[in-house]
PDB file of N, CA and C in Angstrom:
ATOM      1  N   MET F   1      18.453 -16.621  13.635  1.00  0.00           N
ATOM      2  CA  MET F   1      19.273 -15.530  14.089  1.00  0.00           C
ATOM      3  C   MET F   1      18.343 -14.382  14.509  1.00  0.00           C
ATOM      4  N   THR F   2      18.579 -13.849  15.645  1.00  0.00           N
ATOM      5  CA  THR F   2      17.768 -12.746  16.142  1.00  0.00           C
ATOM      6  C   THR F   2      18.445 -11.429  15.815  1.00  0.00           C
ATOM      7  N   ARG F   3      17.707 -10.354  15.990  1.00  0.00           N
ATOM      8  CA  ARG F   3      18.286  -9.034  15.719  1.00  0.00           C
ATOM      9  C   ARG F   3      19.523  -8.782  16.586  1.00  0.00           C
ATOM     10  N   ALA F   4      19.492  -9.273  17.791  1.00  0.00           N
ATOM     11  CA  ALA F   4      20.610  -9.033  18.709  1.00  0.00           C
ATOM     12  C   ALA F   4      21.890  -9.701  18.224  1.00  0.00           C
ATOM     13  N   THR F   5      21.773 -10.794  17.479  1.00  0.00           N
ATOM     14  CA  THR F   5      22.968 -11.521  17.045  1.00  0.00           C
ATOM     15  C   THR F   5      23.321 -11.271  15.585  1.00  0.00           C
ATOM     16  N   GLU F   6      22.519 -10.473  14.867  1.00  0.00           N
ATOM     17  CA  GLU F   6      22.843 -10.166  13.475  1.00  0.00           C
ATOM     18  C   GLU F   6      24.034  -9.230  13.412  1.00  0.00           C
ATOM     19  N   THR F   7      24.901  -9.496  12.468  1.00  0.00           N
ATOM     20  CA  THR F   7      26.049  -8.608  12.265  1.00  0.00           C
ATOM     21  C   THR F   7      25.784  -7.742  11.037  1.00  0.00           C
ATOM     22  N   PRO F   8      26.505  -6.655  10.915  1.00  0.00           N
ATOM     23  CA  PRO F   8      26.340  -5.832   9.715  1.00  0.00           C
ATOM     24  C   PRO F   8      26.582  -6.627   8.428  1.00  0.00           C
ATOM     25  N   THR F   9      27.495  -7.598   8.494  1.00  0.00           N
ATOM     26  CA  THR F   9      27.751  -8.437   7.330  1.00  0.00           C
ATOM     27  C   THR F   9      26.531  -9.278   6.991  1.00  0.00           C
ATOM     28  N   ASP F  10      25.859  -9.845   8.018  1.00  0.00           N
ATOM     29  CA  ASP F  10      24.647 -10.640   7.796  1.00  0.00           C
ATOM     30  C   ASP F  10      23.568  -9.784   7.149  1.00  0.00           C
ATOM     31  N   ILE F  11      23.419  -8.584   7.640  1.00  0.00           N
ATOM     32  CA  ILE F  11      22.402  -7.686   7.110  1.00  0.00           C
ATOM     33  C   ILE F  11      22.734  -7.318   5.665  1.00  0.00           C
ATOM     34  N   ALA F  12      23.982  -7.001   5.404  1.00  0.00           N
ATOM     35  CA  ALA F  12      24.400  -6.648   4.048  1.00  0.00           C
ATOM     36  C   ALA F  12      24.188  -7.817   3.088  1.00  0.00           C
ATOM     37  N   THR F  13      24.509  -9.004   3.530  1.00  0.00           N
ATOM     38  CA  THR F  13      24.307 -10.197   2.708  1.00  0.00           C
ATOM     39  C   THR F  13      22.835 -10.393   2.404  1.00  0.00           C
ATOM     40  N   THR F  14      21.985 -10.191   3.389  1.00  0.00           N
ATOM     41  CA  THR F  14      20.538 -10.325   3.201  1.00  0.00           C
ATOM     42  C   THR F  14      20.035  -9.278   2.220  1.00  0.00           C
ATOM     43  N   VAL F  15      20.504  -8.046   2.354  1.00  0.00           N
ATOM     44  CA  VAL F  15      20.079  -6.976   1.449  1.00  0.00           C
ATOM     45  C   VAL F  15      20.493  -7.293   0.016  1.00  0.00           C
ATOM     46  N   VAL F  16      21.702  -7.748  -0.177  1.00  0.00           N
ATOM     47  CA  VAL F  16      22.186  -8.095  -1.521  1.00  0.00           C
ATOM     48  C   VAL F  16      21.354  -9.245  -2.089  1.00  0.00           C
ATOM     49  N   SER F  17      21.089 -10.226  -1.269  1.00  0.00           N
ATOM     50  CA  SER F  17      20.293 -11.369  -1.705  1.00  0.00           C
ATOM     51  C   SER F  17      18.891 -10.936  -2.111  1.00  0.00           C
ATOM     52  N   LEU F  18      18.262 -10.097  -1.305  1.00  0.00           N
ATOM     53  CA  LEU F  18      16.914  -9.617  -1.620  1.00  0.00           C
ATOM     54  C   LEU F  18      16.900  -8.746  -2.871  1.00  0.00           C
ATOM     55  N   ALA F  19      17.926  -7.934  -3.038  1.00  0.00           N
ATOM     56  CA  ALA F  19      18.017  -7.089  -4.230  1.00  0.00           C
ATOM     57  C   ALA F  19      18.174  -7.945  -5.484  1.00  0.00           C
ATOM     58  N   THR F  20      18.973  -8.980  -5.378  1.00  0.00           N
ATOM     59  CA  THR F  20      19.155  -9.900  -6.504  1.00  0.00           C
ATOM     60  C   THR F  20      17.838 -10.592  -6.851  1.00  0.00           C
ATOM     61  N   GLU F  21      17.146 -11.057  -5.841  1.00  0.00           N
ATOM     62  CA  GLU F  21      15.870 -11.721  -6.055  1.00  0.00           C
ATOM     63  C   GLU F  21      14.847 -10.748  -6.658  1.00  0.00           C
ATOM     64  N   ALA F  22      14.832  -9.530  -6.180  1.00  0.00           N
ATOM     65  CA  ALA F  22      13.906  -8.525  -6.719  1.00  0.00           C
ATOM     66  C   ALA F  22      14.188  -8.270  -8.199  1.00  0.00           C
ATOM     67  N   THR F  23      15.455  -8.202  -8.563  1.00  0.00           N
ATOM     68  CA  THR F  23      15.835  -8.000  -9.957  1.00  0.00           C
ATOM     69  C   THR F  23      15.380  -9.175 -10.817  1.00  0.00           C
ATOM     70  N   GLU F  24      15.572 -10.386 -10.315  1.00  0.00           N
ATOM     71  CA  GLU F  24      15.134 -11.574 -11.047  1.00  0.00           C
ATOM     72  C   GLU F  24      13.616 -11.593 -11.212  1.00  0.00           C
ATOM     73  N   LEU F  25      12.910 -11.226 -10.167  1.00  0.00           N
ATOM     74  CA  LEU F  25      11.449 -11.187 -10.241  1.00  0.00           C
ATOM     75  C   LEU F  25      10.980 -10.125 -11.221  1.00  0.00           C
ATOM     76  N   GLU F  26      11.630  -8.978 -11.210  1.00  0.00           N
ATOM     77  CA  GLU F  26      11.267  -7.909 -12.136  1.00  0.00           C
ATOM     78  C   GLU F  26      11.485  -8.361 -13.578  1.00  0.00           C
ATOM     79  N   THR F  27      12.580  -9.046 -13.823  1.00  0.00           N
ATOM     80  CA  THR F  27      12.860  -9.576 -15.155  1.00  0.00           C
ATOM     81  C   THR F  27      11.777 -10.554 -15.575  1.00  0.00           C
ATOM     82  N   ARG F  28      11.384 -11.434 -14.660  1.00  0.00           N
ATOM     83  CA  ARG F  28      10.340 -12.427 -14.968  1.00  0.00           C
ATOM     84  C   ARG F  28       9.002 -11.749 -15.236  1.00  0.00           C
ATOM     85  N   VAL F  29       8.671 -10.727 -14.465  1.00  0.00           N
ATOM     86  CA  VAL F  29       7.425  -9.981 -14.684  1.00  0.00           C
ATOM     87  C   VAL F  29       7.430  -9.363 -16.080  1.00  0.00           C
ATOM     88  N   ASN F  30       8.551  -8.784 -16.467  1.00  0.00           N
ATOM     89  CA  ASN F  30       8.650  -8.188 -17.802  1.00  0.00           C
ATOM     90  C   ASN F  30       8.504  -9.243 -18.893  1.00  0.00           C
ATOM     91  N   GLU F  31       9.093 -10.421 -18.685  1.00  0.00           N
ATOM     92  CA  GLU F  31       8.936 -11.511 -19.640  1.00  0.00           C
ATOM     93  C   GLU F  31       7.478 -11.933 -19.757  1.00  0.00           C
ATOM     94  N   LEU F  32       6.805 -12.049 -18.629  1.00  0.00           N
ATOM     95  CA  LEU F  32       5.397 -12.446 -18.640  1.00  0.00           C
ATOM     96  C   LEU F  32       4.530 -11.387 -19.304  1.00  0.00           C
ATOM     97  N   ARG F  33       4.824 -10.127 -19.066  1.00  0.00           N
ATOM     98  CA  ARG F  33       4.084  -9.048 -19.738  1.00  0.00           C
ATOM     99  C   ARG F  33       4.247  -9.148 -21.244  1.00  0.00           C
ATOM    100  N   GLN F  34       5.462  -9.428 -21.689  1.00  0.00           N
ATOM    101  CA  GLN F  34       5.709  -9.562 -23.127  1.00  0.00           C
ATOM    102  C   GLN F  34       4.953 -10.765 -23.681  1.00  0.00           C
ATOM    103  N   GLU F  35       4.957 -11.864 -22.952  1.00  0.00           N
ATOM    104  CA  GLU F  35       4.210 -13.044 -23.395  1.00  0.00           C
ATOM    105  C   GLU F  35       2.721 -12.742 -23.493  1.00  0.00           C
ATOM    106  N   LEU F  36       2.189 -11.995 -22.544  1.00  0.00           N
ATOM    107  CA  LEU F  36       0.768 -11.613 -22.603  1.00  0.00           C
ATOM    108  C   LEU F  36       0.491 -10.727 -23.811  1.00  0.00           C
ATOM    109  N   ALA F  37       1.387  -9.818 -24.104  1.00  0.00           N
ATOM    110  CA  ALA F  37       1.222  -8.959 -25.277  1.00  0.00           C
ATOM    111  C   ALA F  37       1.252  -9.801 -26.551  1.00  0.00           C
ATOM    112  N   ASN F  38       2.158 -10.779 -26.609  1.00  0.00           N
ATOM    113  CA  ASN F  38       2.227 -11.673 -27.765  1.00  0.00           C
ATOM    114  C   ASN F  38       0.949 -12.488 -27.901  1.00  0.00           C
ATOM    115  N   LEU F  39       0.449 -12.978 -26.785  1.00  0.00           N
ATOM    116  CA  LEU F  39      -0.786 -13.752 -26.790  1.00  0.00           C
ATOM    117  C   LEU F  39      -1.952 -12.893 -27.277  1.00  0.00           C
ATOM    118  N   LYS F  40      -2.014 -11.662 -26.813  1.00  0.00           N
ATOM    119  CA  LYS F  40      -3.073 -10.742 -27.246  1.00  0.00           C
ATOM    120  C   LYS F  40      -3.013 -10.540 -28.758  1.00  0.00           C
ATOM    121  N   ASP F  41      -1.809 -10.363 -29.287  1.00  0.00           N
ATOM    122  CA  ASP F  41      -1.643 -10.188 -30.732  1.00  0.00           C
ATOM    123  C   ASP F  41      -2.105 -11.430 -31.491  1.00  0.00           C
ATOM    124  N   ARG F  42      -1.747 -12.604 -30.992  1.00  0.00           N
ATOM    125  CA  ARG F  42      -2.151 -13.851 -31.648  1.00  0.00           C
ATOM    126  C   ARG F  42      -3.663 -14.026 -31.597  1.00  0.00           C
ATOM    127  N   MET F  43      -4.269 -13.691 -30.441  1.00  0.00           N
ATOM    128  CA  MET F  43      -5.722 -13.805 -30.321  1.00  0.00           C
ATOM    129  C   MET F  43      -6.416 -12.855 -31.289  1.00  0.00           C
ATOM    130  N   ARG F  44      -5.887 -11.652 -31.413  1.00  0.00           N
ATOM    131  CA  ARG F  44      -6.465 -10.675 -32.337  1.00  0.00           C
ATOM    132  C   ARG F  44      -6.359 -11.184 -33.779  1.00  0.00           C
ATOM    133  N   ALA F  45      -5.214 -11.747 -34.141  1.00  0.00           N
ATOM    134  CA  ALA F  45      -5.023 -12.275 -35.494  1.00  0.00           C
ATOM    135  C   ALA F  45      -5.987 -13.435 -35.763  1.00  0.00           C
ATOM    136  N   ILE F  46      -6.165 -14.315 -34.802  1.00  0.00           N
ATOM    137  CA  ILE F  46      -7.088 -15.437 -34.970  1.00  0.00           C
ATOM    138  C   ILE F  46      -8.517 -14.940 -35.086  1.00  0.00           C
ATOM    139  N   SER F  47      -8.885 -13.975 -34.264  1.00  0.00           N
ATOM    140  CA  SER F  47     -10.217 -13.405 -34.320  1.00  0.00           C
ATOM    141  C   SER F  47     -10.485 -12.778 -35.686  1.00  0.00           C
ATOM    142  N   THR F  48      -9.515 -12.050 -36.177  1.00  0.00           N
ATOM    143  CA  THR F  48      -9.657 -11.414 -37.503  1.00  0.00           C
ATOM    144  C   THR F  48      -9.813 -12.481 -38.579  1.00  0.00           C
ATOM    145  N   ALA F  49      -8.997 -13.524 -38.507  1.00  0.00           N
ATOM    146  CA  ALA F  49      -9.071 -14.599 -39.494  1.00  0.00           C
ATOM    147  C   ALA F  49     -10.434 -15.298 -39.441  1.00  0.00           C
ATOM    148  N   LEU F  50     -10.938 -15.528 -38.233  1.00  0.00           N
ATOM    149  CA  LEU F  50     -12.224 -16.185 -38.102  1.00  0.00           C
ATOM    150  C   LEU F  50     -13.362 -15.316 -38.650  1.00  0.00           C
ATOM    151  N   GLN F  51     -13.254 -14.014 -38.486  1.00  0.00           N
ATOM    152  CA  GLN F  51     -14.285 -13.109 -38.991  1.00  0.00           C
ATOM    153  C   GLN F  51     -14.293 -13.056 -40.515  1.00  0.00           C
ATOM    154  N   GLN F  52     -13.177 -13.410 -41.133  1.00  0.00           N
ATOM    155  CA  GLN F  52     -13.084 -13.374 -42.592  1.00  0.00           C
ATOM    156  C   GLN F  52     -13.596 -14.648 -43.247  1.00  0.00           C
ATOM    157  N   ILE F  53     -13.877 -15.666 -42.460  1.00  0.00           N
ATOM    158  CA  ILE F  53     -14.427 -16.907 -43.012  1.00  0.00           C
ATOM    159  C   ILE F  53     -15.874 -16.651 -43.406  1.00  0.00           C
ATOM    160  N   PRO F  54     -16.191 -16.942 -44.678  1.00  0.00           N
ATOM    161  CA  PRO F  54     -17.568 -16.684 -45.099  1.00  0.00           C
ATOM    162  C   PRO F  54     -18.555 -17.641 -44.397  1.00  0.00           C
ATOM    163  N   PRO F  55     -19.721 -17.146 -44.111  1.00  0.00           N
ATOM    164  CA  PRO F  55     -20.716 -18.012 -43.464  1.00  0.00           C
ATOM    165  C   PRO F  55     -21.130 -19.144 -44.408  1.00  0.00           C
ATOM    166  N   THR F  56     -21.512 -20.231 -43.821  1.00  0.00           N
ATOM    167  CA  THR F  56     -21.918 -21.386 -44.650  1.00  0.00           C
ATOM    168  C   THR F  56     -23.421 -21.539 -44.645  1.00  0.00           C
TER     169      THR F  56
END
């Protein structure tokens, strides 16, 4: 579809679709950020535990 044949309804539908996709992507980014924070916490806990092991 070219610009000349697009209707206001087509444009509105595209905008709604893109907004929905942007919201879904934002949600996924936030989930991934939380997972990274959780991973960082787990790595820190493992590092601390490893440092507490007495040398042999």
